Coordinates of N, CA and C in Angstrom, one line a residue:
M1 N 22.2 -2.7 46.3 CA 21.8 -2.2 45.0 C 20.5 -2.8 44.5
N2 N 20.4 -4.2 44.7 CA 19.2 -4.9 44.3 C 18.0 -4.4 45.0
A3 N 18.1 -4.1 46.3 CA 17.0 -3.6 47.1 C 16.5 -2.3 46.6
T4 N 17.4 -1.4 46.1 CA 17.0 -0.1 45.6 C 16.3 -0.3 44.3
I5 N 16.8 -1.2 43.4 CA 16.1 -1.4 42.1 C 14.7 -2.0 42.4
N6 N 14.7 -3.0 43.3 CA 13.4 -3.6 43.6 C 12.4 -2.6 44.2
L7 N 12.9 -1.6 45.0 CA 12.0 -0.6 45.5 C 11.4 0.3 44.4
F8 N 12.3 0.6 43.4 CA 11.8 1.4 42.3 C 10.8 0.7 41.4
I9 N 11.1 -0.6 41.2 CA 10.2 -1.5 40.4 C 8.9 -1.6 41.1
D10 N 8.9 -1.8 42.4 CA 7.7 -1.9 43.2 C 6.9 -0.6 43.2
L11 N 7.6 0.5 43.4 CA 6.9 1.8 43.3 C 6.3 2.1 41.9
H12 N 7.1 1.8 40.9 CA 6.6 1.9 39.5 C 5.3 1.1 39.3
N13 N 5.3 -0.2 39.8 CA 4.2 -1.1 39.6 C 3.0 -0.6 40.4
R14 N 3.2 -0.1 41.6 CA 2.1 0.4 42.4 C 1.4 1.6 41.8
I15 N 2.3 2.6 41.4 CA 1.7 3.8 40.8 C 1.0 3.6 39.5
F16 N 1.6 2.9 38.6 CA 1.0 2.7 37.3 C -0.1 1.6 37.3
G17 N 0.0 0.7 38.2 CA -1.1 -0.3 38.4 C -2.3 0.4 38.9
F18 N -2.1 1.4 39.9 CA -3.2 2.2 40.4 C -3.9 3.0 39.3
L19 N -3.0 3.7 38.5 CA -3.6 4.5 37.4 C -4.3 3.7 36.4
E20 N -3.8 2.5 36.1 CA -4.4 1.6 35.1 C -5.8 1.2 35.6
R21 N -5.9 0.8 36.9 CA -7.1 0.3 37.5 C -8.1 1.5 37.5
M22 N -7.7 2.7 37.8 CA -8.6 3.8 38.0 C -9.2 4.3 36.6
A23 N -8.3 4.2 35.6 CA -8.7 4.7 34.3 C -9.2 3.6 33.3
D24 N -9.1 2.4 33.6 CA -9.4 1.3 32.7 C -10.8 1.3 32.1
S25 N -11.8 1.5 33.0 CA -13.2 1.4 32.5 C -13.7 2.6 31.8
W26 N -13.0 3.8 31.9 CA -13.6 5.0 31.3 C -12.7 5.8 30.5
L27 N -11.4 5.9 30.8 CA -10.6 6.8 30.1 C -10.2 6.5 28.7
L28 N -9.8 5.3 28.4 CA -9.3 5.0 27.0 C -10.4 5.2 26.0
G29 N -11.5 4.7 26.2 CA -12.6 4.8 25.3 C -13.0 6.3 25.1
L30 N -13.1 7.0 26.2 CA -13.4 8.4 26.1 C -12.4 9.2 25.4
L31 N -11.1 8.9 25.7 CA -10.0 9.6 25.0 C -10.0 9.3 23.5
A32 N -10.2 8.0 23.2 CA -10.2 7.7 21.8 C -11.3 8.4 21.0
R33 N -12.5 8.4 21.6 CA -13.6 9.1 21.0 C -13.4 10.6 20.9
F34 N -12.7 11.2 21.9 CA -12.4 12.6 21.8 C -11.4 12.9 20.7
V35 N -10.4 12.1 20.6 CA -9.4 12.2 19.5 C -10.1 12.1 18.2
F36 N -10.9 11.1 18.0 CA -11.7 11.0 16.7 C -12.5 12.2 16.4
A37 N -13.2 12.7 17.4 CA -14.1 13.9 17.2 C -13.2 15.1 16.9
A38 N -12.1 15.3 17.6 CA -11.3 16.5 17.4 C -10.5 16.5 16.1
V39 N -10.1 15.4 15.7 CA -9.3 15.3 14.5 C -10.0 14.9 13.2
L40 N -10.9 13.9 13.3 CA -11.5 13.3 12.1 C -12.9 13.6 11.8
W41 N -13.7 13.9 12.8 CA -15.2 14.1 12.6 C -15.4 15.2 11.6
G42 N -14.8 16.3 11.7 CA -15.0 17.4 10.7 C -14.6 16.9 9.3
Y43 N -13.5 16.2 9.2 CA -13.1 15.7 7.9 C -14.2 14.8 7.2
F44 N -14.7 13.9 8.0 CA -15.7 13.0 7.4 C -17.0 13.7 7.2
L45 N -17.4 14.6 8.0 CA -18.6 15.4 7.8 C -18.5 16.2 6.6
N46 N -17.4 16.9 6.4 CA -17.2 17.7 5.2 C -17.2 16.9 3.9
S47 N -16.5 15.7 4.0 CA -16.5 14.8 2.9 C -17.9 14.3 2.5
A48 N -18.7 14.0 3.5 CA -20.0 13.5 3.3 C -20.9 14.6 2.7
R49 N -20.7 15.8 3.1 CA -21.5 16.9 2.6 C -21.3 17.1 1.1
T50 N -20.2 16.8 0.6 CA -19.9 17.0 -0.8 C -20.7 16.0 -1.7
K51 N -21.3 15.0 -1.0 CA -22.0 13.9 -1.7 C -23.5 14.1 -1.7
V52 N -24.0 15.0 -1.0 CA -25.5 15.3 -0.9 C -25.8 16.7 -1.3
G53 N -27.1 17.0 -1.5 CA -27.5 18.3 -1.9 C -27.5 19.3 -0.7
E54 N -27.9 20.5 -1.0 CA -28.0 21.6 0.0 C -29.2 21.5 0.9
G55 N -29.1 21.9 2.1 CA -30.3 22.0 3.0 C -30.7 20.6 3.5
I56 N -31.8 20.7 4.3 CA -32.4 19.5 4.9 C -32.9 18.5 3.8
T57 N -33.6 19.0 2.9 CA -34.1 18.1 1.8 C -33.0 17.6 0.9
G58 N -32.0 18.4 0.8 CA -30.8 18.0 0.0 C -30.1 16.8 0.6
F59 N -30.2 16.7 1.9 CA -29.6 15.5 2.6 C -30.0 14.2 2.0
F60 N -31.2 14.2 1.5 CA -31.8 12.9 0.9 C -31.6 12.8 -0.6
S61 N -30.7 13.7 -1.1 CA -30.5 13.6 -2.6 C -29.0 13.4 -2.8
I62 N -28.6 12.2 -3.3 CA -27.2 11.9 -3.6 C -26.8 12.7 -4.9
Q63 N -25.7 13.4 -4.8 CA -25.3 14.2 -5.9 C -24.4 13.4 -6.8
S64 N -24.2 13.9 -8.1 CA -23.3 13.2 -9.0 C -21.9 13.1 -8.5
G65 N -21.5 14.1 -7.7 CA -20.1 14.1 -7.2 C -19.8 12.8 -6.4
A66 N -20.9 12.3 -5.7 CA -20.7 11.1 -4.9 C -20.3 9.9 -5.8
Y67 N -20.9 9.9 -7.0 CA -20.6 8.8 -7.9 C -19.2 8.9 -8.4
Y68 N -18.8 10.2 -8.7 CA -17.4 10.4 -9.2 C -16.4 10.0 -8.1
Q69 N -16.7 10.3 -6.9 CA -15.8 10.0 -5.8 C -15.7 8.6 -5.4
I70 N -16.8 7.9 -5.5 CA -16.9 6.5 -5.0 C -16.8 5.5 -6.1
A71 N -17.5 5.7 -7.2 CA -17.7 4.7 -8.2 C -17.3 5.3 -9.6
Y72 N -16.1 5.9 -9.7 CA -15.7 6.6 -10.9 C -15.6 5.6 -12.1
P73 N -15.1 4.4 -11.9 CA -15.0 3.4 -13.0 C -16.4 3.2 -13.6
A74 N -17.4 3.1 -12.8 CA -18.8 2.8 -13.3 C -19.3 4.0 -14.0
V75 N -19.0 5.2 -13.6 CA -19.4 6.4 -14.2 C -18.7 6.6 -15.6
E76 N -17.5 6.2 -15.6 CA -16.7 6.3 -16.8 C -17.2 5.3 -17.8
A77 N -17.5 4.1 -17.4 CA -18.1 3.0 -18.2 C -19.4 3.4 -18.8
A78 N -20.2 4.3 -18.1 CA -21.5 4.7 -18.5 C -21.4 6.0 -19.3
G79 N -20.2 6.4 -19.8 CA -19.9 7.5 -20.6 C -20.2 8.8 -19.9
G80 N -20.0 8.8 -18.5 CA -20.2 10.0 -17.7 C -21.7 10.3 -17.4
D81 N -22.6 9.4 -17.8 CA -24.0 9.6 -17.5 C -24.4 8.9 -16.2
I82 N -24.6 9.6 -15.1 CA -24.9 9.1 -13.8 C -26.1 8.2 -13.9
G83 N -27.1 8.7 -14.6 CA -28.4 8.0 -14.7 C -28.2 6.6 -15.4
A84 N -27.2 6.4 -16.1 CA -26.9 5.1 -16.7 C -26.2 4.1 -15.8
V85 N -25.7 4.6 -14.7 CA -25.0 3.7 -13.8 C -26.0 2.8 -13.1
S86 N -25.8 1.5 -13.1 CA -26.7 0.6 -12.5 C -26.8 0.8 -10.9
F87 N -28.0 0.6 -10.4 CA -28.1 0.8 -8.9 C -27.4 -0.4 -8.2
I88 N -27.6 -1.6 -8.7 CA -26.9 -2.7 -8.1 C -25.7 -3.0 -9.0
P89 N -24.5 -3.0 -8.5 CA -24.1 -2.7 -7.1 C -23.7 -1.2 -6.9
W90 N -23.5 -0.4 -8.0 CA -22.8 0.9 -7.8 C -23.7 1.9 -7.1
G91 N -24.9 2.0 -7.5 CA -25.8 3.0 -6.8 C -25.9 2.7 -5.3
L92 N -26.1 1.4 -5.0 CA -26.2 1.0 -3.6 C -24.9 1.3 -2.9
I93 N -23.7 1.0 -3.5 CA -22.5 1.3 -2.8 C -22.3 2.8 -2.5
V94 N -22.7 3.6 -3.5 CA -22.7 5.1 -3.3 C -23.6 5.5 -2.2
L95 N -24.8 5.0 -2.2 CA -25.8 5.3 -1.2 C -25.3 4.9 0.2
L96 N -24.9 3.7 0.4 CA -24.4 3.2 1.7 C -23.2 4.0 2.1
G97 N -22.3 4.2 1.2 CA -21.0 4.9 1.5 C -21.3 6.3 1.9
T98 N -22.2 7.0 1.3 CA -22.5 8.4 1.6 C -23.1 8.5 3.0
Y99 N -24.1 7.7 3.3 CA -24.8 7.8 4.6 C -23.9 7.2 5.7
A100 N -23.1 6.2 5.4 CA -22.2 5.7 6.4 C -21.2 6.8 6.9
E101 N -20.8 7.6 5.9 CA -19.9 8.7 6.3 C -20.5 9.7 7.2
F102 N -21.8 9.9 7.2 CA -22.5 10.7 8.1 C -22.8 10.0 9.4
I103 N -23.3 8.8 9.4 CA -23.9 8.1 10.5 C -22.8 7.5 11.4
L104 N -21.8 6.8 10.9 CA -20.8 6.1 11.7 C -20.0 7.0 12.5
P105 N -19.5 8.2 12.0 CA -18.8 9.1 12.9 C -19.7 9.7 14.0
L106 N -20.9 10.0 13.7 CA -21.8 10.5 14.7 C -22.0 9.5 15.8
L107 N -22.3 8.2 15.5 CA -22.5 7.2 16.5 C -21.2 7.1 17.4
L108 N -20.1 7.2 16.7 CA -18.8 7.0 17.5 C -18.7 8.2 18.5
V109 N -18.9 9.4 18.0 CA -18.7 10.6 18.9 C -19.7 10.6 20.0
I110 N -20.9 10.2 19.8 CA -21.9 10.3 20.9 C -21.8 9.0 21.8
G111 N -21.1 8.0 21.3 CA -21.0 6.8 22.0 C -22.2 5.9 22.0
L112 N -22.8 5.7 20.9 CA -24.0 4.9 20.7 C -23.6 3.8 19.7
F113 N -23.8 2.5 20.1 CA -23.3 1.4 19.2 C -21.9 1.6 18.8
S114 N -21.1 2.0 19.8 CA -19.7 2.5 19.5 C -18.8 1.5 18.9
R115 N -18.8 0.3 19.5 CA -17.9 -0.8 18.9 C -18.3 -1.1 17.5
I116 N -19.6 -1.2 17.2 CA -20.0 -1.5 15.8 C -19.6 -0.3 14.9
A117 N -19.8 0.9 15.4 CA -19.4 2.1 14.6 C -17.9 2.2 14.4
A118 N -17.1 1.8 15.4 CA -15.7 1.8 15.2 C -15.2 0.8 14.2
V119 N -15.8 -0.4 14.2 CA -15.5 -1.4 13.2 C -15.9 -0.9 11.8
G120 N -17.1 -0.4 11.8 CA -17.6 0.2 10.5 C -16.7 1.3 9.9
M121 N -16.2 2.1 10.8 CA -15.3 3.2 10.4 C -14.0 2.6 9.9
M122 N -13.5 1.5 10.5 CA -12.3 0.9 10.1 C -12.5 0.3 8.7
V123 N -13.6 -0.3 8.4 CA -13.9 -0.9 7.1 C -14.0 0.3 6.1
F124 N -14.7 1.4 6.5 CA -14.9 2.5 5.7 C -13.5 3.1 5.2
I125 N -12.6 3.3 6.2 CA -11.3 3.8 5.9 C -10.5 2.9 5.0
A126 N -10.6 1.6 5.2 CA -10.0 0.6 4.3 C -10.5 0.7 2.9
V127 N -11.8 0.8 2.8 CA -12.4 1.0 1.4 C -12.0 2.3 0.8
Q128 N -12.0 3.4 1.6 CA -11.6 4.7 1.1 C -10.2 4.6 0.6
T129 N -9.3 4.0 1.4 CA -7.9 3.8 1.0 C -7.8 3.1 -0.3
F130 N -8.5 2.0 -0.4 CA -8.5 1.2 -1.6 C -8.9 2.0 -2.9
V131 N -10.0 2.8 -2.7 CA -10.5 3.6 -3.8 C -9.5 4.7 -4.1
D132 N -8.9 5.3 -3.1 CA -7.9 6.3 -3.4 C -6.7 5.8 -4.2
V133 N -6.3 4.6 -3.8 CA -5.1 4.0 -4.5 C -5.4 3.4 -5.8
T134 N -6.5 2.7 -6.0 CA -6.8 2.0 -7.2 C -7.6 2.8 -8.2
V135 N -8.6 3.6 -7.7 CA -9.5 4.3 -8.6 C -8.9 5.7 -8.9
H136 N -8.6 6.4 -7.8 CA -8.1 7.8 -8.0 C -6.6 7.8 -8.3
Q137 N -6.0 6.7 -8.2 CA -4.5 6.5 -8.5 C -3.6 7.6 -8.0
I138 N -3.7 7.8 -6.7 CA -2.9 8.8 -6.1 C -1.4 8.4 -6.2
G139 N -0.5 9.3 -6.2 CA 0.9 9.0 -6.4 C 1.5 8.3 -5.2
A140 N 2.7 7.7 -5.5 CA 3.5 7.0 -4.5 C 3.8 7.9 -3.3
E141 N 4.1 9.2 -3.6 CA 4.5 10.1 -2.5 C 3.3 10.3 -1.5
A142 N 2.1 10.3 -2.0 CA 1.0 10.4 -1.1 C 0.7 9.1 -0.3
I143 N 1.0 8.0 -1.0 CA 0.8 6.7 -0.3 C 1.8 6.5 0.8
G144 N 3.1 6.8 0.5 CA 4.1 6.8 1.5 C 4.5 5.3 1.8
S145 N 5.2 5.2 2.9 CA 5.6 3.9 3.4 C 5.7 3.9 4.9
L146 N 5.4 2.7 5.5 CA 5.6 2.6 6.9 C 7.0 2.4 7.2
F147 N 7.5 2.7 8.3 CA 8.8 2.4 8.8 C 9.9 3.2 8.0
D148 N 9.5 4.3 7.4 CA 10.4 5.2 6.8 C 10.6 6.4 7.7
R149 N 11.4 7.3 7.4 CA 11.7 8.5 8.3 C 10.8 9.6 8.0
F150 N 9.8 9.5 7.2 CA 8.8 10.5 6.9 C 7.5 10.2 7.5
P151 N 7.0 10.9 8.4 CA 5.7 10.6 9.1 C 4.5 11.3 8.5
D152 N 4.6 11.8 7.3 CA 3.5 12.6 6.8 C 2.8 12.1 5.6
A153 N 2.9 10.8 5.2 CA 2.3 10.3 4.1 C 0.8 10.2 4.3
A154 N 0.0 10.7 3.4 CA -1.5 10.8 3.5 C -2.1 9.4 3.7
I155 N -1.6 8.4 3.2 CA -2.2 7.1 3.3 C -1.5 6.2 4.4
A156 N -0.3 5.8 4.2 CA 0.3 4.9 5.1 C 0.4 5.4 6.5
D157 N 0.8 6.6 6.7 CA 1.0 7.1 8.0 C -0.3 7.7 8.6
Q158 N -0.9 8.6 7.9 CA -2.1 9.2 8.5 C -3.2 8.2 8.8
R159 N -3.5 7.3 7.8 CA -4.6 6.4 8.0 C -4.4 5.4 9.0
L160 N -3.1 5.0 9.2 CA -2.8 4.1 10.3 C -3.1 4.8 11.6
L161 N -2.7 6.1 11.8 CA -3.0 6.8 13.0 C -4.5 7.0 13.1
W162 N -5.3 7.1 12.1 CA -6.7 7.2 12.1 C -7.3 5.9 12.8
M163 N -6.7 4.8 12.5 CA -7.2 3.5 12.9 C -7.0 3.3 14.4
V164 N -6.0 3.9 15.0 CA -5.7 3.7 16.4 C -6.9 4.0 17.4
P165 N -7.5 5.2 17.3 CA -8.6 5.4 18.3 C -9.8 4.4 18.0
L166 N -9.9 4.1 16.7 CA -11.0 3.2 16.4 C -10.8 1.8 16.9
V167 N -9.6 1.3 16.9 CA -9.2 0.0 17.5 C -9.4 0.0 19.0
V168 N -9.1 1.2 19.6 CA -9.3 1.3 21.1 C -10.7 1.2 21.4
V169 N -11.6 1.9 20.7 CA -13.0 1.8 21.0 C -13.6 0.4 20.7
A170 N -13.1 -0.2 19.6 CA -13.6 -1.5 19.3 C -13.3 -2.5 20.3
L171 N -12.1 -2.4 20.9 CA -11.6 -3.4 21.9 C -12.0 -3.1 23.3
K172 N -11.9 -1.8 23.7 CA -12.1 -1.4 25.1 C -13.5 -0.8 25.3
G173 N -14.2 -0.5 24.3 CA -15.5 0.2 24.5 C -15.4 1.7 24.5
P174 N -16.5 2.4 24.6 CA -16.6 3.8 24.5 C -16.3 4.5 25.8
G175 N -16.1 3.8 26.9 CA -15.9 4.5 28.2 C -17.3 4.8 28.9
L176 N -17.2 5.2 30.1 CA -18.4 5.5 30.9 C -19.2 6.7 30.5
L177 N -18.5 7.6 29.8 CA -19.2 8.8 29.4 C -19.7 8.6 28.0
S178 N -20.7 7.8 27.8 CA -21.2 7.5 26.5 C -22.7 7.0 26.6
I179 N -23.4 7.1 25.6 CA -24.8 6.6 25.6 C -24.8 5.1 25.8
D180 N -23.8 4.4 25.2 CA -23.8 2.9 25.5 C -23.7 2.6 27.0
A181 N -22.8 3.3 27.7 CA -22.6 3.1 29.1 C -23.9 3.5 29.9
L182 N -24.5 4.5 29.5 CA -25.8 5.0 30.1 C -26.9 3.9 30.0
L183 N -27.0 3.4 28.7 CA -28.0 2.3 28.5 C -27.6 1.0 29.3
A184 N -26.3 0.7 29.4 CA -25.9 -0.5 30.1 C -26.3 -0.3 31.6
R185 N -26.0 0.9 32.2 CA -26.4 1.1 33.6 C -27.9 1.0 33.8
R186 N -28.6 1.5 32.8 CA -30.1 1.5 32.9 C -30.6 0.0 32.8
R187 N -30.0 -0.8 31.9 CA -30.4 -2.2 31.9 C -30.1 -2.9 33.1
Q188 N -28.9 -2.6 33.8 CA -28.5 -3.3 35.0 C -29.5 -2.9 36.1
G189 N -29.9 -1.6 36.1 CA -30.9 -1.2 37.1 C -32.2 -1.9 37.0
V190 N -32.7 -2.0 35.7 CA -34.0 -2.7 35.5 C -33.8 -4.2 35.8
G191 N -32.7 -4.8 35.5 CA -32.4 -6.2 35.9 C -32.5 -6.4 37.4
R192 N -31.9 -5.5 38.2 CA -31.9 -5.6 39.6 C -33.4 -5.5 40.1
M193 N -34.2 -4.5 39.5 CA -35.5 -4.4 40.0 C -36.4 -5.6 39.7
I194 N -36.1 -6.3 38.6 CA -36.8 -7.5 38.2 C -36.5 -8.6 39.2
H195 N -35.2 -8.7 39.6 CA -34.8 -9.8 40.5 C -35.1 -9.6 42.0
T196 N -35.6 -8.4 42.3 CA -35.9 -8.2 43.7 C -37.3 -8.4 44.0

């Protein structure tokens, strides 16, 4: 009986060890970036679009909605006058938050500065969650709770799942099918040429 169990354990270890070695350098990062692109990129792109003007020139114009979404307490303190909101820190926060919502997801999807973009997105989601809970004061039902039997809370459940592909990219890298990997291969090639 022990021989049979050991045979199955050995077979298990060989099969999954082989799969892990084959996929380790490229699959997890690529899969994590694919999941992010398929599930979240559109969400962040549409959210970012609500913060800027229309068209190419509008991209460089932060709209009042961005202030209401990101810095509502400052807008409220200014009596609803966006022009009266101080640039430091509120205007800068709105500016950085708006363009981070465009740039970080794009970098992640194309695989350029992927680890930095993944960490940036984790910080972005944490700040977004903080703003949703404290500024927009969303209800307890939307916040939800971890380890309950309901997997659909907009904050606790969904945003934890949003973090998983980002953590994978931050820890494992973007995979071989990325601009980061292409640049690394190019640097290695140049390094070999210099040493020969």
